[in-house]
Every structure is written in C-alpha cells, then in structure tokens.
C-alpha cells in the first residue's frame, strides 16, 4: 500500500496528468470482479473504473439524459473547468445552461473513455496485479469496448434509454457504435465530423504519432511511469503532427501566414522562426502536461481498428437494420481528416436501412476542429435536432 | 420559393393538393423540401414516413428543428444514391425547373419511388405568353419574380412539354391538376391545350409503367 503511494507521488512529479489517472477530479464508477468488461481483443478487463461528469438534473421519467462522447484527446470535463489545465471544458461552447445542449433542460453525461488517462482505467492506471501502471500490459481496446463500458455506466446511473448520444471525430465513432450496438437505448444519434471507418490516410497519420512516441528513449518500452521517466518529446511531436490535420491550410494561413515569431528576419537556423512553428511547439508542450503517451497509443489504435461495416458483413446498412433511432450528421467543408464524403457514406447506409436521417454540411474554413469552435450554423442545427428529439419524447 | 394562394389552413394550395394525392401511411421523399412545410403536412395529416432532400442549409436547419429527417443535397446528383423502391412517393414540388437534368431527375424519381408527384409553374400560362408577345422580354411575374440572368430556374417548361417528357421516360399519368392564378383547379376536364393556357401551375401524379 505504502509502496504504491510512493510510486504515485513520484509519478505526479513527472506527469501532472498521471495524478488524475487513479484519483480524478470527477465522479468515478467502479466495476468490481462481478462486472468485468468483455473486450473485443479477447478476455476481460476487471476490475475497472470510468470517470465521468454530469451536468443538469435527471428528470423523474429518466428521459432527458444525453451522453457526450469525447474525441481522441478529450475527456469527461465537457463543460467545467479542466482540473489540470485550468481552462474551460472542451465543449463549453455547445453544452451548458441555455446553450444548444441546454443543461437547464437535459441531464448531460460526459465520460472519460476506457483507455483514457483522466480517471477511467487506461494504460496509466495502476494494474492491481503488479501495483504499477499498466503500460502496455493493458489489452488493446476498441471503440466498441469503450461503448460497452459506457453502457455499463449508463446502466448504473439507472438510465434505460438515452435521449441522445452526441460526439465528434472519435466521439462520433462511439455514437455510431452506440446506435449499432444498442439501437433500443438511443432515441437520437448525433455523429459529427466522423466516419464509419478510419481511412488509410488517417491510420498513416496515427502511425507517425505512435512512432514518434515509441522512438523517444524515455518511452522505455511503455514502462516510463513505472521507471519514472516521460516520453515528452515523442508525445509532443505526435501532437504537433496530429494538430496539423485538425486545421485547414486556410485557417493556418489566416492565423499565421509566414509571419515570424519575435524577430525581424530569418535566423538561418532551426529555431522556431515562424509563428506557426512556435504555435505547434506550444501545442505539443501543452498536450504533454495533460495527456499520457500510452493513452495516445491506445486511443489512436482504437480509432484505426474502427470499421463498422466490417463488423456487419461489409455492409454498413446492416449495422442499422430496423433501427428506430433518429440520426443527424454534420460535416464541415474544410475538414480533410473526416470529410463530407465520409458523412455521406453513413447517410447512404442509413437511407438504405430506412433509418430517419438528417444531414448538413456546414461551411467553415476551420478544418476538423470546427466542431469544437464557435460555428453558429452548427449550433443552430444541434439545438434544433436535440430539442425536436426532446419534444418527440415528451421532455418539457 | 413562392407564396402562392394559401388555403385557410395556411398551407400552400399546391402542397395541400399534393398531400391529398398521397396515400396515408406511405413512405415519401420530398426532393427540394425547402423549410419542411410539405414534409410536416405529410407527417401530421397523412401519417407518412416523410424524408426530405434540400440544397440550402437554412432549409435543412428548419426541417431538422421541426423534427423532420432532411438531408442536405442536390437532386441532380444525390437521387442516384437512393436504392430502388425505397419510397412509395417521390415528390418534386416547384423544383423541376431548377434542376440541371430534369429528365434524369424524373427517371430517378420513378426508380426510387413507385410513384412520383411533380408540381411546376407552367410557362405556357397565357399571361407568360402575353408578356413575351407584347413586351418582347422574358416574363417576370409575382410568383416568378426573377430576372432572366439571375434565376435558379434554368429549365422552364409548359404543361405540354412536361406531358411529352412523361411519355419519353415511359411513365403513366394517374392524375393531373392545373391551378389557375388564384390557386383554384382549372374547373372542367378540358383538353391539354386549354389547360396549358389557363394553368398557372400544374400538379402531376405519375406512376411507373409496366
């Protein structure tokens, strides 16, 4: 006991996010040996825990619950100050009192997915078998595993049917998986800027990030937490590469152009002469302070493996056969990571399955990140879709 | 697109006429669904499973906020993505003149649905003819206020032209109604030539032949 406490203390000094791994600043649902999590990779994860936040009040009929699924680097802190960064929640633009997803009306649940590093069981959690962080001893996880764990949490919260499941990017993959795995438990599904399978190009970008992490000598075969090191450079480079894919050329150009950073001319060196360089370096550095490198490996892998059609005989429509869930999909014009064509592919499958589906392509030059930013048209359609679902269910 | 005569319910007369042609409980696709007025009418008064395709994001937003299923898309392209016989009716209301490929659109409608309903402004309406004859300029009316160089309407037709197109795609006409300038059906069972003159707009219920 005292041994593991010491380990935790040491780890905190190296890795601020590590402190959240076992003792997060949020609610935790623990699942003991009686409730193991079945994994796609085979075997079970037990015991395990899910860290989550809730906002608003569950009504008497338990009919106003909305589950928010986070993207690759997100967490359960959807609409509250982040305990590590001190910054607003990642979706405070969209979720909150009077916001498009109105916490005065709806009971909103944000979870940290399995494999994360903010309190749900992940590679930085203590492995009860060894008393040290799991590292790579944690089995590979899939999007379906994440959703299976979320369903167990929703069960524990006493909610039979969710008014809506909402999420963008990797969160959108979870929304699709929810609708496929538990159609009777999802009244409305809102997958944003996502795809039914991860493309080869996206897998390629992820591989660059993973290789950057694993090439860092401080990664130490994934045992860095137990050995008191931290692959900061590798994770930072992974984030820098990924961050480029979240923006568009025009948004990068508008923000930075070829402007120089704190200097009048080129230094003719490899310093960060350009503003865009120091911006990326800053993004990479800031990410290291709140995210765990192994979690990054596990989550990118989960996205890479995601191919919903493959789970249903290669026909995506079969994933949604006879579904009663109503869908609304949104894409953004300048998103080249998850394109409008990706969303349309899902729309076609839903049409073929006879599912009620809406779709809008939002004009934006902000790239994939648009779904996290202030986009009035996106907010309008979100509010419209969620409120119409609430009316249909009879939520006042 | 237009604020034609409205019945006491507040709905456009041509939309009420279309809704009345649809069997209750049918699966319906409204191509160019606008703000979702017809979709809502079909869902609430006819109990239909009604879906829409709409080009404008404002229209999609309005439809989604009404709780309808509306997909942002272009009839000229997206109809190809729908499976055969996915719907009982495919509706094109006051939109065919704005499509790039009217014939292709009509063929797709009759592939995706077993019946098609098409309403359109009749360019053979006497006032249009008179306008062109007297002024020598492209007609511009209250219902079609656009100028020739700044209009979404690129393929105007007359009732006669449309009937020819229906023949060409091998469809059958189950019902046809012409509405006069005040939105009333042209009363008598008159020959096409008279309809073509007096009808300010027309609504056709078509079915696949064979």
XYZ file of C-alpha atoms in Angstrom:
606
model
C 0.000 0.000 0.000
C 2.654 2.489 1.077
C 4.769 1.285 -1.843
C 2.124 2.180 -4.417
C 1.555 5.541 -2.704
C 5.216 6.367 -3.122
C 5.061 5.372 -6.768
C 2.080 7.633 -7.288
C 3.845 10.541 -5.604
C 6.893 10.127 -7.799
C 4.779 9.854 -10.885
C 2.904 13.065 -10.056
C 6.181 14.932 -10.101
C 6.909 13.730 -13.618
C 3.488 13.703 -15.125
C 0.795 16.049 -13.860
C -1.923 14.154 -15.740
C -0.832 10.954 -14.013
C -2.406 12.170 -10.774
C -5.798 12.097 -12.466
C -5.369 8.507 -13.632
C -6.450 6.856 -10.400
C -7.867 9.744 -8.394
C -9.556 12.107 -10.830
C -11.322 15.343 -10.030
C -14.673 13.903 -11.025
C -17.109 11.152 -10.152
C -15.936 7.559 -10.670
C -17.977 4.427 -11.282
C -16.104 1.305 -10.193
C -16.874 -2.130 -11.587
C -15.612 -4.992 -9.496
C -14.944 -8.639 -10.291
C -18.698 -9.277 -10.571
C -18.908 -6.890 -13.540
C -15.975 -7.465 -15.875
C -15.672 -5.628 -19.179
C -15.663 -8.006 -22.153
C -13.031 -6.965 -24.660
C -13.025 -7.381 -28.452
C -9.381 -8.432 -28.249
C -10.497 -11.364 -26.091
C -10.609 -11.708 -22.340
C -11.908 -9.230 -19.839
C -10.807 -6.111 -18.013
C -11.504 -6.344 -14.316
C -11.730 -4.508 -12.074
C -12.136 -1.284 -13.989
C -13.479 2.200 -13.494
C -14.973 5.015 -15.533
C -14.530 8.659 -14.612
C -17.446 10.891 -15.526
C -19.070 14.271 -15.039
C -22.751 15.099 -15.080
C -24.488 18.410 -15.642
C -28.147 19.273 -15.071
C -30.755 17.079 -13.440
C -32.141 13.718 -14.463
C -35.926 14.079 -14.673
C -38.367 11.738 -12.931
C -39.072 9.812 -16.136
C -35.273 9.457 -16.713
C -35.900 10.544 -20.263
C -33.676 13.616 -20.591
C -30.193 12.077 -20.466
C -27.663 12.981 -23.166
C -24.340 11.171 -23.385
C -21.415 13.169 -24.758
C -18.616 11.106 -26.306
C -15.209 12.738 -26.468
C -12.642 12.800 -29.257
C -9.098 11.396 -29.154
C -7.614 13.906 -26.736
C -10.790 14.865 -24.887
C -12.125 13.718 -21.543
C -15.084 13.908 -19.172
C -14.633 17.618 -18.482
C -17.117 18.693 -21.149
C -18.459 21.847 -19.550
C -16.477 22.573 -16.418
C -13.041 23.983 -15.686
C -10.408 21.385 -16.504
C -8.631 20.261 -13.318
C -5.203 20.044 -14.970
C -5.156 22.945 -17.408
C -7.493 25.335 -15.582
C -9.129 26.049 -18.961
C -12.867 25.822 -19.762
C -14.350 22.422 -20.641
C -13.715 21.333 -24.220
C -17.334 21.730 -25.303
C -18.473 24.663 -23.185
C -19.403 26.437 -26.407
C -22.083 23.827 -27.019
C -23.020 22.417 -23.609
C -24.244 24.443 -20.652
C -27.188 26.440 -19.306
C -29.060 27.979 -22.252
C -26.518 26.534 -24.719
C -27.567 24.395 -27.722
C -27.312 21.338 -25.462
C -29.076 23.029 -22.587
C -28.117 21.702 -19.156
C -31.141 23.519 -17.695
C -33.288 21.014 -19.594
C -31.115 17.973 -20.119
C -29.064 15.689 -17.923
C -25.699 15.610 -19.665
C -23.134 12.883 -19.004
C -19.513 13.234 -20.047
C -17.244 10.228 -19.566
C -13.562 9.606 -19.888
C -13.345 6.594 -22.204
C -11.712 3.354 -21.211
C -8.065 3.660 -22.210
C -8.028 7.350 -21.266
C -5.847 8.996 -18.677
C -8.285 11.124 -16.720
C -9.609 8.533 -14.308
C -11.040 5.752 -16.452
C -8.993 2.580 -16.470
C -6.209 3.039 -19.011
C -2.517 2.321 -19.512
C -1.555 4.870 -16.837
C -3.861 3.317 -14.222
C -2.349 1.110 -11.562
C -2.505 -2.539 -12.537
C -3.836 -4.298 -9.430
C -1.821 -7.388 -10.391
C 1.532 -5.592 -10.293
C 0.882 -2.476 -8.215
C 2.433 -0.466 -11.035
C 0.989 1.346 -14.014
C -0.398 -0.996 -16.690
C 1.683 0.395 -19.506
C 1.433 -1.990 -22.444
C 0.104 -4.786 -20.226
C -3.337 -3.326 -20.796
C -5.093 -5.234 -23.597
C -5.703 -3.335 -26.846
C -9.067 -1.598 -26.674
C -11.621 -0.874 -29.395
C -14.309 1.753 -29.881
C -16.850 -0.989 -29.160
C -15.101 -1.745 -25.851
C -15.351 1.934 -24.936
C -19.047 1.967 -25.758
C -19.666 -1.296 -23.886
C -18.128 0.301 -20.789
C -20.210 3.451 -21.253
C -23.361 1.324 -21.495
C -22.466 -0.258 -18.144
C -22.065 3.222 -16.655
C -25.412 4.340 -18.090
C -26.956 1.186 -16.568
C -25.501 2.031 -13.186
C -26.911 5.554 -13.433
C -30.345 3.940 -13.817
C -30.931 5.180 -17.359
C -32.556 2.723 -19.713
C -32.745 4.919 -22.811
C -30.659 7.941 -23.708
C -32.419 10.898 -25.279
C -29.316 11.429 -27.387
C -25.754 10.280 -27.867
C -23.570 13.071 -29.216
C -19.932 13.236 -30.265
C -17.442 14.376 -32.871
C -14.484 12.627 -34.508
C -13.606 9.602 -32.322
C -16.681 10.613 -30.301
C -18.728 10.303 -33.492
C -17.404 6.780 -33.960
C -18.695 5.991 -30.478
C -22.091 7.485 -31.395
C -22.298 5.215 -34.455
C -21.243 2.220 -32.376
C -23.877 3.068 -29.741
C -26.574 3.215 -32.424
C -25.398 -0.104 -33.891
C -24.890 -1.970 -30.595
C -27.801 -0.571 -28.568
C -30.395 0.814 -31.024
C -33.177 0.461 -28.479
C -31.257 2.555 -25.956
C -30.597 5.564 -28.214
C -33.507 7.791 -29.230
C -31.369 10.245 -31.201
C -27.825 9.909 -32.503
C -25.718 12.928 -33.460
C -22.393 11.881 -35.043
C -20.325 14.908 -36.038
C -17.304 15.155 -38.353
C -16.728 11.423 -38.265
C -16.592 8.248 -40.346
C -17.804 4.677 -40.164
C -14.233 3.553 -40.625
C -10.824 5.081 -40.200
C -9.224 5.764 -43.585
C -5.787 4.564 -44.651
C -4.604 8.175 -44.664
C -5.784 8.684 -41.099
C -4.184 5.432 -39.963
C -0.981 6.658 -41.594
C -1.041 9.908 -39.618
C -1.665 7.963 -36.420
C 1.263 5.710 -37.147
C 3.546 8.753 -37.445
C 2.392 9.856 -33.995
C 2.847 6.444 -32.451
C 6.305 6.046 -33.942
C 7.302 9.454 -32.567
C 6.291 8.319 -29.083
C 7.918 4.905 -29.324
C 11.121 6.396 -30.766
C 11.560 8.571 -27.681
C 14.159 6.807 -25.469
C 12.175 7.966 -22.437
C 9.238 5.829 -23.550
C 11.158 2.779 -22.304
C 9.011 0.138 -23.945
C 5.903 1.742 -22.449
C 7.153 1.353 -18.856
C 8.030 5.026 -18.387
C 5.619 5.589 -15.495
C 6.993 2.666 -13.517
C 10.542 3.769 -14.318
C 9.939 7.432 -13.517
C 10.573 8.873 -16.975
C 8.341 10.526 -19.550
C 8.438 10.476 -23.379
C 7.648 14.186 -23.551
C 9.352 14.834 -26.877
C 7.713 11.907 -28.608
C 4.234 12.756 -27.390
C 4.783 16.393 -28.242
C 5.796 15.543 -31.823
C 2.792 13.205 -32.134
C 0.519 16.041 -31.072
C 2.168 18.506 -33.439
C 1.630 16.203 -36.413
C -1.951 15.493 -35.399
C -2.711 19.143 -34.785
C -1.902 19.984 -38.405
C -4.546 17.504 -39.505
C -7.137 19.177 -37.271
C -6.755 22.510 -39.049
C -7.094 23.563 -42.673
C -4.496 25.254 -44.820
C -6.618 28.393 -44.899
C -7.087 28.507 -41.116
C -3.327 28.048 -40.612
C -2.700 30.734 -43.188
C -5.168 33.144 -41.610
C -3.727 32.569 -38.139
C -0.037 32.672 -39.003
C 0.728 33.042 -42.690
C 4.518 33.156 -42.963
C 4.826 35.664 -40.145
C 7.944 35.495 -38.000
C 7.960 34.947 -34.249
C 9.606 37.722 -32.166
C 12.212 38.548 -34.797
C 12.684 40.720 -37.835
C 14.370 38.272 -40.168
C 15.278 34.655 -40.654
C 17.928 33.381 -38.241
C 19.161 30.840 -40.765
C 18.933 28.151 -38.115
C 16.418 25.538 -36.967
C 14.942 27.809 -34.324
C 11.222 28.458 -34.478
C 11.455 31.460 -36.796
C 7.884 31.181 -37.983
C 4.853 31.769 -35.773
C 3.316 28.528 -36.980
C 6.348 26.645 -35.673
C 6.230 28.087 -32.192
C 2.473 27.595 -32.173
C 2.881 23.890 -32.922
C 5.660 23.554 -30.351
C 3.411 25.185 -27.783
C 0.508 22.857 -28.685
C 2.807 19.871 -28.310
C 4.209 21.025 -24.964
C 0.802 21.875 -23.503
C -0.536 18.477 -24.532
C 2.208 16.631 -22.663
C 1.121 18.286 -19.426
C -2.356 16.818 -19.579
C -2.118 13.619 -21.604
C -0.498 10.251 -21.208
C 1.653 8.917 -24.056
C 0.434 5.330 -23.766
C -3.180 6.507 -23.755
C -2.368 8.228 -27.029
C -1.163 4.893 -28.425
C -4.245 3.011 -27.229
C -6.764 5.576 -28.423
C -5.249 6.038 -31.870
C -5.218 2.254 -32.231
C -8.862 2.030 -31.239
C -9.723 4.542 -33.977
C -7.579 2.702 -36.531
C -9.375 -0.566 -35.862
C -12.800 1.044 -36.189
C -14.643 -0.280 -39.247
C -18.325 -0.589 -38.504
C -19.266 -2.112 -41.872
C -16.686 -4.883 -41.434
C -18.485 -5.941 -38.246
C -21.683 -6.342 -40.266
C -20.602 -8.421 -43.252
C -19.098 -5.471 -45.080
C -22.471 -3.756 -45.491
C -22.749 -0.636 -43.379
C -26.542 -0.506 -43.753
C -26.739 -3.813 -41.874
C -25.330 -2.078 -38.791
C -28.518 -0.026 -38.647
C -31.094 -2.576 -39.797
C -34.574 -1.851 -38.449
C -33.242 0.915 -36.209
C -35.761 3.375 -34.784
C -33.042 5.802 -33.745
C -33.229 9.162 -35.471
C -29.912 10.391 -36.807
C -28.461 13.756 -37.650
C -24.990 14.014 -39.190
C -22.877 17.084 -39.624
C -19.674 17.620 -41.602
C -17.569 20.713 -42.236
C -16.471 21.824 -45.702
C -12.751 22.279 -44.889
C -12.391 19.113 -42.777
C -9.936 16.924 -44.682
C -9.483 14.410 -41.849
C -13.156 13.364 -41.729
C -14.662 14.599 -44.963
C -18.183 15.291 -46.104
C -17.860 12.162 -48.262
C -17.289 10.141 -45.060
C -20.504 11.517 -43.573
C -22.437 10.991 -46.801
C -21.307 7.388 -46.841
C -23.005 6.930 -43.471
C -26.082 8.830 -44.655
C -26.431 6.495 -47.640
C -26.192 3.453 -45.397
C -28.817 4.885 -43.058
C -31.067 5.625 -46.031
C -30.630 2.110 -47.310
C -31.548 0.852 -43.853
C -34.641 3.075 -43.893
C -33.487 4.990 -40.833
C -34.702 8.532 -40.262
C -31.610 10.602 -41.031
C -30.764 14.254 -41.458
C -27.512 15.663 -42.721
C -25.965 19.102 -43.052
C -22.600 20.189 -44.371
C -21.520 23.327 -42.525
C -19.472 25.918 -44.379
C -16.304 26.555 -42.390
C -12.640 27.124 -43.165
C -11.522 25.936 -39.722
C -10.923 22.314 -40.670
C -11.713 19.324 -38.488
C -11.507 21.438 -35.315
C -14.597 23.369 -36.447
C -16.805 21.095 -34.361
C -15.129 22.397 -31.211
C -15.286 26.061 -32.217
C -17.879 28.777 -32.423
C -19.885 27.833 -35.511
C -23.374 29.400 -35.313
C -24.908 27.230 -38.039
C -23.647 24.095 -36.335
C -25.071 25.325 -33.029
C -28.430 26.046 -34.683
C -28.752 22.563 -36.118
C -27.632 20.997 -32.833
C -30.256 22.909 -30.884
C -32.921 22.128 -33.468
C -32.178 18.416 -33.565
C -31.875 17.920 -29.806
C -34.958 19.993 -28.962
C -37.042 18.220 -31.619
C -35.971 14.865 -30.142
C -36.916 16.096 -26.677
C -40.358 17.177 -27.934
C -40.890 13.776 -29.530
C -40.007 12.031 -26.268
C -42.107 14.457 -24.229
C -39.315 16.150 -22.304
C -40.611 19.552 -21.263
C -39.815 29.566 -53.319
C -43.164 31.230 -53.621
C -46.123 32.477 -51.686
C -48.956 31.299 -53.893
C -52.550 31.294 -52.787
C -52.949 29.698 -49.390
C -55.906 27.751 -48.125
C -57.467 28.601 -44.770
C -55.093 26.121 -43.081
C -52.212 28.365 -44.092
C -50.559 25.773 -46.311
C -49.866 26.429 -49.951
C -52.699 25.178 -52.155
C -50.409 23.100 -54.336
C -48.941 21.439 -51.227
C -52.423 20.571 -49.942
C -53.232 19.139 -53.347
C -50.050 17.045 -53.293
C -50.690 15.844 -49.745
C -54.159 14.779 -50.788
C -52.674 12.644 -53.601
C -50.559 10.675 -51.122
C -51.980 7.523 -49.525
C -51.902 7.809 -45.708
C -49.024 5.992 -44.046
C -46.806 5.994 -47.134
C -43.040 6.381 -47.341
C -42.391 9.702 -49.025
C -39.269 11.507 -50.243
C -39.676 15.233 -50.878
C -36.949 16.461 -53.207
C -36.254 20.137 -52.593
C -38.116 20.131 -49.301
C -37.461 23.805 -48.512
C -38.315 24.635 -44.916
C -40.133 21.319 -44.499
C -43.705 22.615 -44.856
C -44.881 19.750 -47.075
C -42.974 17.145 -45.054
C -44.663 18.306 -41.883
C -48.043 18.342 -43.598
C -47.497 14.754 -44.776
C -46.276 13.584 -41.376
C -49.012 15.232 -39.340
C -52.079 14.929 -41.590
C -51.282 11.755 -43.549
C -49.178 9.830 -41.056
C -46.394 9.445 -43.592
C -42.786 8.484 -43.024
C -41.589 11.597 -44.815
C -37.988 12.441 -45.705
C -36.511 15.409 -47.482
C -33.567 16.451 -49.630
C -32.781 20.154 -49.561
C -29.974 22.159 -51.111
C -29.898 25.068 -48.659
C -28.556 24.743 -45.135
C -31.254 27.138 -43.869
C -33.877 24.752 -45.201
C -32.159 21.731 -43.616
C -31.918 23.559 -40.284
C -35.596 24.479 -40.393
C -36.607 20.914 -41.201
C -34.388 19.362 -38.524
C -35.728 21.814 -35.946
C -39.230 20.626 -36.888
C -38.127 17.105 -36.054
C -38.052 16.048 -39.694
C -35.433 13.968 -41.484
C -33.812 16.229 -44.062
C -30.578 15.602 -45.920
C -28.606 18.427 -47.402
C -28.052 17.543 -51.007
C -28.567 18.186 -54.688
C -31.357 16.383 -56.534
C -29.251 16.461 -59.718
C -26.659 14.223 -58.056
C -27.940 12.620 -54.902
C -31.003 10.766 -56.166
C -28.574 8.246 -57.651
C -27.610 7.215 -54.109
C -31.068 6.029 -53.118
C -31.926 2.360 -53.523
C -34.688 1.197 -55.880
C -38.210 1.295 -54.453
C -37.094 2.959 -51.229
C -40.240 5.099 -51.210
C -43.891 4.922 -52.204
C -43.854 8.511 -53.489
C -41.064 10.823 -54.544
C -42.206 14.446 -54.717
C -40.702 17.327 -56.647
C -42.625 20.464 -55.754
C -41.880 23.633 -57.737
C -38.311 22.453 -58.274
C -38.053 20.641 -61.622
C -37.442 23.924 -63.446
C -34.388 24.493 -61.232
C -32.761 21.122 -61.935
C -29.950 20.747 -64.445
C -31.143 17.376 -65.712
C -34.967 17.291 -65.444
C -35.308 14.072 -67.443
C -32.711 12.243 -65.388
C -34.287 13.516 -62.176
C -37.702 12.283 -63.274
C -36.290 8.866 -64.180
C -34.554 8.606 -60.828
C -37.734 9.595 -59.012
C -39.603 6.759 -60.694
C -36.812 4.338 -59.845
C -36.578 5.331 -56.167
C -40.341 5.559 -55.728
C -43.160 3.631 -57.337
C -44.996 6.933 -57.851
C -43.812 10.466 -58.483
C -45.613 13.734 -57.871
C -44.351 16.779 -59.728
C -45.641 20.329 -59.474
C -44.238 23.141 -61.556
C -45.022 26.642 -62.836
C -46.494 26.462 -66.322
C -44.546 28.633 -68.736
C -47.384 28.211 -71.217
C -49.733 30.180 -68.960
C -51.472 32.876 -71.021
C -50.001 35.754 -69.043
C -46.473 34.482 -69.720
C -47.232 34.189 -73.422
C -48.761 37.650 -73.479
C -45.841 39.181 -71.612
C -43.331 37.806 -74.073
C -45.552 38.704 -77.036
C -46.207 42.282 -76.024
C -43.061 43.300 -74.174
C -40.635 41.081 -76.004
C -38.880 40.394 -72.690
C -38.606 37.275 -70.543
C -41.741 37.195 -68.413
C -41.459 38.055 -64.753
C -44.496 37.509 -62.556
C -45.396 37.796 -58.899
C -44.756 34.075 -58.442
C -41.653 34.011 -60.620
C -40.073 37.353 -59.860
C -36.542 36.556 -61.027
C -34.840 38.252 -63.953
C -33.540 36.026 -66.744
C -29.871 36.334 -65.747
C -30.389 35.907 -62.031
C -32.717 32.986 -61.511
C -32.421 29.475 -60.081
C -34.872 28.382 -62.780
C -32.994 27.117 -65.796
C -35.383 24.633 -67.402
C -38.819 26.157 -67.709
C -41.449 24.066 -69.412
C -45.099 24.186 -70.304
C -47.707 21.604 -69.370
C -47.472 20.265 -72.941
C -43.700 19.957 -72.682
C -43.994 18.094 -69.415
C -46.517 15.637 -70.792
C -44.074 14.917 -73.636
C -41.298 14.290 -71.104
C -43.524 11.919 -69.139
C -44.092 9.996 -72.380
C -40.390 9.943 -73.088
C -39.457 8.418 -69.726
C -42.260 5.901 -70.146
C -44.332 6.896 -67.142
C -48.075 6.916 -66.803
C -50.174 9.892 -65.689
C -52.530 8.831 -62.904
C -53.792 12.302 -62.143
C -53.117 15.827 -63.371
C -54.453 19.072 -61.980
C -53.866 22.564 -63.298
C -54.292 25.510 -60.939
C -55.279 28.965 -62.153
C -53.708 32.202 -61.000
C -55.763 32.262 -57.796
C -54.785 28.685 -56.929
C -58.090 27.071 -57.939
C -58.150 23.923 -60.044
C -58.998 24.655 -63.660
C -62.568 23.522 -63.489
C -63.504 21.438 -66.479
C -61.998 18.344 -67.918
C -60.584 20.406 -70.727
C -58.090 19.386 -73.400
C -54.357 19.861 -72.714
C -54.258 22.930 -74.955
C -56.701 24.773 -72.696
C -55.016 23.646 -69.510
C -51.739 24.765 -70.951
C -53.229 28.227 -71.485
C -55.164 28.639 -68.246
C -52.993 26.744 -65.773
C -50.628 28.960 -63.847
C -49.127 25.839 -62.311
C -49.714 22.111 -62.572
C -49.503 19.043 -60.357
C -48.955 15.574 -61.851
C -49.205 12.185 -60.164
C -47.114 9.738 -62.188
C -46.537 6.018 -61.970
C -44.044 3.648 -63.423
C -45.466 1.854 -66.462
C -45.404 -1.918 -66.538
